[in-house]
Short mmCIF file of C-alpha atoms in Angstrom, two decimals:
data_model
loop_
_atom_site.label_atom_id
_atom_site.label_comp_id
_atom_site.label_asym_id
_atom_site.label_seq_id
_atom_site.Cartn_x
_atom_site.Cartn_y
_atom_site.Cartn_z
CA GLN A 873 10.94 -21.18 -17.20
CA LYS A 874 9.30 -17.83 -15.52
CA GLU A 875 9.92 -17.02 -12.23
CA VAL A 876 7.00 -16.96 -10.60
CA GLU A 877 4.56 -19.07 -12.26
CA GLN A 878 0.45 -18.88 -11.49
CA ASN A 879 -2.23 -21.61 -13.31
CA SER A 880 -4.47 -18.93 -14.83
CA GLY A 881 -8.00 -20.10 -13.50
CA PRO A 882 -10.31 -19.68 -13.86
CA LEU A 883 -10.92 -21.91 -10.35
CA SER A 884 -14.39 -22.41 -9.57
CA VAL A 885 -15.12 -23.59 -6.39
CA PRO A 886 -19.21 -23.78 -4.30
CA GLU A 887 -19.33 -21.38 -1.97
CA GLY A 888 -18.36 -22.38 1.63
CA ALA A 889 -15.94 -25.03 -0.17
CA ILE A 890 -11.93 -24.67 0.24
CA ALA A 891 -9.97 -23.04 -2.34
CA SER A 892 -6.53 -23.65 -3.43
CA LEU A 893 -4.88 -22.07 -4.98
CA ASN A 894 -1.06 -22.72 -6.15
CA CYS A 895 2.53 -20.26 -6.73
CA THR A 896 5.69 -22.02 -8.23
CA TYR A 897 8.92 -20.24 -8.26
CA SER A 898 12.34 -20.11 -9.44
CA ASP A 899 14.96 -18.60 -7.62
CA ARG A 900 16.08 -21.13 -4.72
CA GLY A 901 17.46 -17.42 -3.70
CA SER A 902 14.01 -16.64 -2.88
CA GLN A 903 12.94 -14.90 0.89
CA SER A 904 9.24 -13.70 1.23
CA PHE A 905 6.49 -14.63 -0.46
CA PHE A 906 3.17 -12.78 -0.43
CA TRP A 907 -0.41 -13.21 -2.08
CA TYR A 908 -2.60 -10.34 -3.04
CA ARG A 909 -5.86 -10.03 -4.25
CA GLN A 910 -7.04 -7.81 -7.07
CA TYR A 911 -10.58 -7.13 -7.48
CA SER A 912 -11.81 -6.31 -10.77
CA GLY A 913 -10.64 -2.40 -12.43
CA LYS A 914 -9.06 -2.55 -8.66
CA SER A 915 -6.14 -2.14 -7.53
CA PRO A 916 -4.20 -5.53 -5.22
CA GLU A 917 -4.05 -5.31 -1.55
CA LEU A 918 -2.18 -7.59 0.74
CA ILE A 919 -4.11 -10.72 2.11
CA MET A 920 -0.91 -12.58 3.42
CA SER A 921 3.27 -12.87 3.74
CA ILE A 922 5.11 -16.15 4.50
CA TYR A 923 8.98 -15.89 4.86
CA SER A 924 9.54 -19.61 6.32
CA ASN A 925 8.42 -23.16 5.70
CA GLY A 926 5.35 -24.10 7.06
CA ASP A 927 1.51 -23.01 7.46
CA LYS A 928 0.89 -19.53 8.81
CA GLU A 929 -2.73 -19.27 8.92
CA ASP A 930 -5.06 -15.28 9.98
CA GLY A 931 -8.45 -16.11 9.28
CA ARG A 932 -10.43 -17.43 7.04
CA PHE A 933 -7.18 -17.46 4.48
CA THR A 934 -4.04 -20.45 5.14
CA ALA A 935 -0.52 -20.08 2.92
CA GLN A 936 1.73 -22.72 3.02
CA LEU A 937 5.48 -22.59 2.07
CA ASN A 938 8.52 -25.30 1.30
CA LYS A 939 10.83 -24.28 -0.31
CA ALA A 940 12.52 -27.36 -1.43
CA SER A 941 10.01 -28.02 -3.93
CA GLN A 942 9.86 -24.18 -4.72
CA TYR A 943 6.86 -24.27 -3.62
CA VAL A 944 3.50 -21.17 -2.07
CA SER A 945 -0.22 -21.96 -1.86
CA LEU A 946 -2.93 -20.37 -0.16
CA LEU A 947 -5.78 -22.01 0.96
CA ILE A 948 -9.26 -20.39 1.70
CA ARG A 949 -11.81 -21.81 3.50
CA ASP A 950 -15.17 -21.52 3.74
CA SER A 951 -14.97 -19.19 0.52
CA GLN A 952 -17.76 -16.62 -0.27
CA PRO A 953 -19.04 -14.96 -3.17
CA SER A 954 -16.58 -11.89 -1.91
CA ASP A 955 -13.12 -14.14 -2.79
CA SER A 956 -13.91 -14.41 -6.12
CA ALA A 957 -10.95 -11.77 -7.06
CA THR A 958 -7.65 -13.10 -8.76
CA TYR A 959 -5.06 -13.48 -6.35
CA LEU A 960 -2.08 -12.60 -7.18
CA CYS A 961 1.46 -14.89 -6.28
CA ALA A 962 4.79 -12.06 -5.24
CA VAL A 963 7.96 -13.32 -4.99
CA PHE A 964 11.04 -11.10 -3.07
CA SER A 965 14.45 -13.06 -4.84
CA GLY A 966 17.40 -11.91 -2.70
CA GLY A 967 19.05 -12.64 -6.29
CA TYR A 968 17.31 -10.04 -7.33
CA GLN A 969 16.37 -7.51 -5.57
CA LYS A 970 13.16 -6.69 -5.98
CA VAL A 971 9.48 -8.68 -6.02
CA THR A 972 8.28 -10.42 -8.53
CA PHE A 973 4.82 -10.95 -9.43
CA GLY A 974 3.41 -14.47 -10.95
CA THR A 975 0.73 -13.37 -13.48
CA GLY A 976 -2.84 -14.26 -11.27
CA THR A 977 -5.61 -16.63 -10.98
CA LYS A 978 -8.47 -15.79 -11.02
CA LEU A 979 -11.10 -17.13 -8.26
CA GLN A 980 -14.70 -17.25 -9.11
CA VAL A 981 -16.24 -18.49 -5.95
CA ILE A 982 -20.55 -19.97 -6.28
CA PRO A 983 -22.99 -19.33 -4.88
CA ASP B 770 -5.54 9.58 6.37
CA GLY B 771 -2.62 8.27 5.42
CA GLY B 772 -1.98 6.27 1.42
CA ILE B 773 -0.92 6.59 -2.18
CA THR B 774 -2.70 8.63 -4.50
CA GLN B 775 -2.73 8.39 -7.94
CA SER B 776 -3.76 10.21 -10.24
CA PRO B 777 -6.27 10.79 -12.73
CA LYS B 778 -8.05 7.80 -12.87
CA TYR B 779 -8.93 7.54 -16.81
CA LEU B 780 -5.79 9.06 -18.73
CA PHE B 781 -5.99 9.01 -23.30
CA ARG B 782 -2.90 9.85 -25.03
CA LYS B 783 -2.84 10.45 -28.73
CA GLU B 784 -0.46 9.25 -30.95
CA GLY B 785 2.94 11.10 -30.40
CA GLN B 786 1.94 12.49 -26.86
CA ASN B 787 3.84 12.45 -23.58
CA VAL B 788 1.90 12.18 -20.99
CA THR B 789 2.58 12.00 -17.15
CA LEU B 790 1.02 10.10 -14.53
CA SER B 791 0.69 11.06 -11.28
CA CYS B 792 1.97 9.23 -7.32
CA GLU B 793 2.22 11.47 -4.57
CA GLN B 794 2.57 9.35 -1.01
CA ASN B 795 2.38 10.88 2.50
CA LEU B 796 2.96 8.00 4.54
CA ASN B 797 6.63 8.71 4.97
CA HIS B 798 7.47 5.96 2.77
CA ASP B 799 11.25 5.41 1.10
CA ALA B 800 10.88 3.58 -1.48
CA MET B 801 7.92 3.59 -4.65
CA TYR B 802 7.49 2.15 -7.56
CA TRP B 803 5.84 2.22 -11.40
CA TYR B 804 4.27 -1.06 -12.27
CA ARG B 805 2.24 -2.14 -15.29
CA GLN B 806 -0.23 -4.58 -15.85
CA ASP B 807 -2.02 -5.38 -18.68
CA PRO B 808 -5.19 -7.57 -19.39
CA GLY B 809 -4.70 -10.48 -17.77
CA GLN B 810 -1.00 -10.53 -16.63
CA GLY B 811 0.78 -9.69 -13.48
CA LEU B 812 1.82 -6.71 -12.28
CA ARG B 813 5.50 -5.67 -14.18
CA LEU B 814 8.21 -3.08 -13.32
CA ILE B 815 8.77 -0.54 -14.65
CA TYR B 816 11.35 1.56 -12.57
CA TYR B 817 12.17 2.04 -8.96
CA SER B 818 13.35 4.18 -6.34
CA GLN B 819 14.91 3.59 -2.94
CA ILE B 820 15.73 7.16 -2.02
CA VAL B 821 15.07 11.19 -2.96
CA ASN B 822 16.67 11.59 -6.82
CA ASP B 823 17.91 8.44 -7.25
CA PHE B 824 16.09 5.23 -9.07
CA GLN B 825 16.70 2.07 -10.70
CA LYS B 826 14.81 1.02 -14.62
CA GLY B 827 12.69 -2.28 -13.72
CA ASP B 828 12.01 -5.09 -16.52
CA ILE B 829 10.36 -2.73 -18.86
CA ALA B 830 11.99 0.65 -18.77
CA GLU B 831 11.52 1.20 -22.74
CA GLY B 832 9.66 4.16 -23.79
CA TYR B 833 8.88 5.87 -19.80
CA SER B 834 10.72 7.77 -17.50
CA VAL B 835 10.53 8.98 -13.92
CA SER B 836 11.81 11.52 -12.17
CA ARG B 837 12.07 11.83 -7.52
CA GLU B 838 13.09 14.93 -6.87
CA LYS B 839 10.60 14.59 -3.21
CA LYS B 840 9.83 11.72 -0.75
CA GLU B 841 6.30 11.82 -1.59
CA SER B 842 6.46 11.90 -5.34
CA PHE B 843 6.81 9.86 -7.68
CA PRO B 844 5.42 11.05 -11.62
CA LEU B 845 5.75 8.90 -14.95
CA THR B 846 5.87 10.03 -17.59
CA VAL B 847 4.88 7.85 -21.40
CA THR B 848 6.84 8.63 -24.08
CA SER B 849 5.77 9.08 -27.54
CA ALA B 850 8.74 5.79 -27.82
CA GLN B 851 6.49 3.48 -25.99
CA LYS B 852 4.30 2.04 -29.12
CA ASN B 853 1.99 0.14 -26.77
CA PRO B 854 0.71 2.66 -23.64
CA THR B 855 -2.26 0.94 -22.87
CA ALA B 856 -2.22 -0.53 -19.64
CA PHE B 857 -3.03 -0.27 -16.16
CA TYR B 858 -0.72 1.69 -14.15
CA LEU B 859 -0.24 1.59 -10.64
CA CYS B 860 2.37 2.66 -8.45
CA ALA B 861 3.51 1.69 -4.98
CA SER B 862 5.17 2.33 -1.71
CA SER B 863 6.63 0.48 0.53
CA PRO B 864 9.04 1.50 4.05
CA ARG B 865 12.59 0.63 2.67
CA THR B 866 13.48 -1.74 -0.30
CA GLY B 867 13.85 -5.02 1.41
CA ALA B 868 12.45 -8.82 1.49
CA ASN B 869 9.78 -8.30 4.34
CA GLU B 870 8.48 -5.05 3.03
CA LYS B 871 4.88 -5.18 1.75
CA LEU B 872 3.93 -3.04 -0.84
CA PHE B 873 1.02 -0.70 -0.84
CA PHE B 874 -0.43 0.16 -3.88
CA GLY B 875 -2.68 3.48 -5.03
CA SER B 876 -5.83 3.18 -7.17
CA GLY B 877 -4.37 2.87 -10.51
CA THR B 878 -4.52 4.38 -13.93
CA GLN B 879 -6.23 3.43 -16.82
CA LEU B 880 -4.25 4.62 -19.66
CA SER B 881 -5.67 4.09 -23.47
CA VAL B 882 -4.67 5.67 -25.89
CA LEU B 883 -6.46 7.68 -28.61
#
């Protein structure tokens, strides 16, 4: 089992819709969870971090964490074509003391 | 402007050649990291350093070497022992290593084999 799993996509949504990106992780000792956005040929940039169960909202972005189910998600409301990118889920594992990245989900927002 | 500078942006390696990728940061961060990204893949950790003159192997260290002689600098050498070096290499830093530390990335170096 991979440490951090994401559906590679592409996930296609129409402009204005809600995009839902999902991530599961294997280490129950994981402490911190991050979503990075990466445009093609560019470096990742952090868009959300979440550390406790529940929802965390920042503008159009909402991160959701469920530690019992070992599941973290990112919702993007009112999706824009500029949101088209690959979204990387990253997990800090207390057991491994390092950040592990998923393979990323490619999001395409169709105008 | 504070940030992380990687150079060169593109690099070509000949068979049997060692090449060095540069990474410099002026953020006064203690921790620095090197990741490799293959097409359609996530980031895989090569080496990381929590403090000057100390570094640890990541998940895919074979065929790579690093040094951390200065806080600001963390160069990566891709040796001839790395048989499949073509990839996008990303350097990152964080204030410290730890659960709540986000990573700041450089702009990356695309390494290709001639």
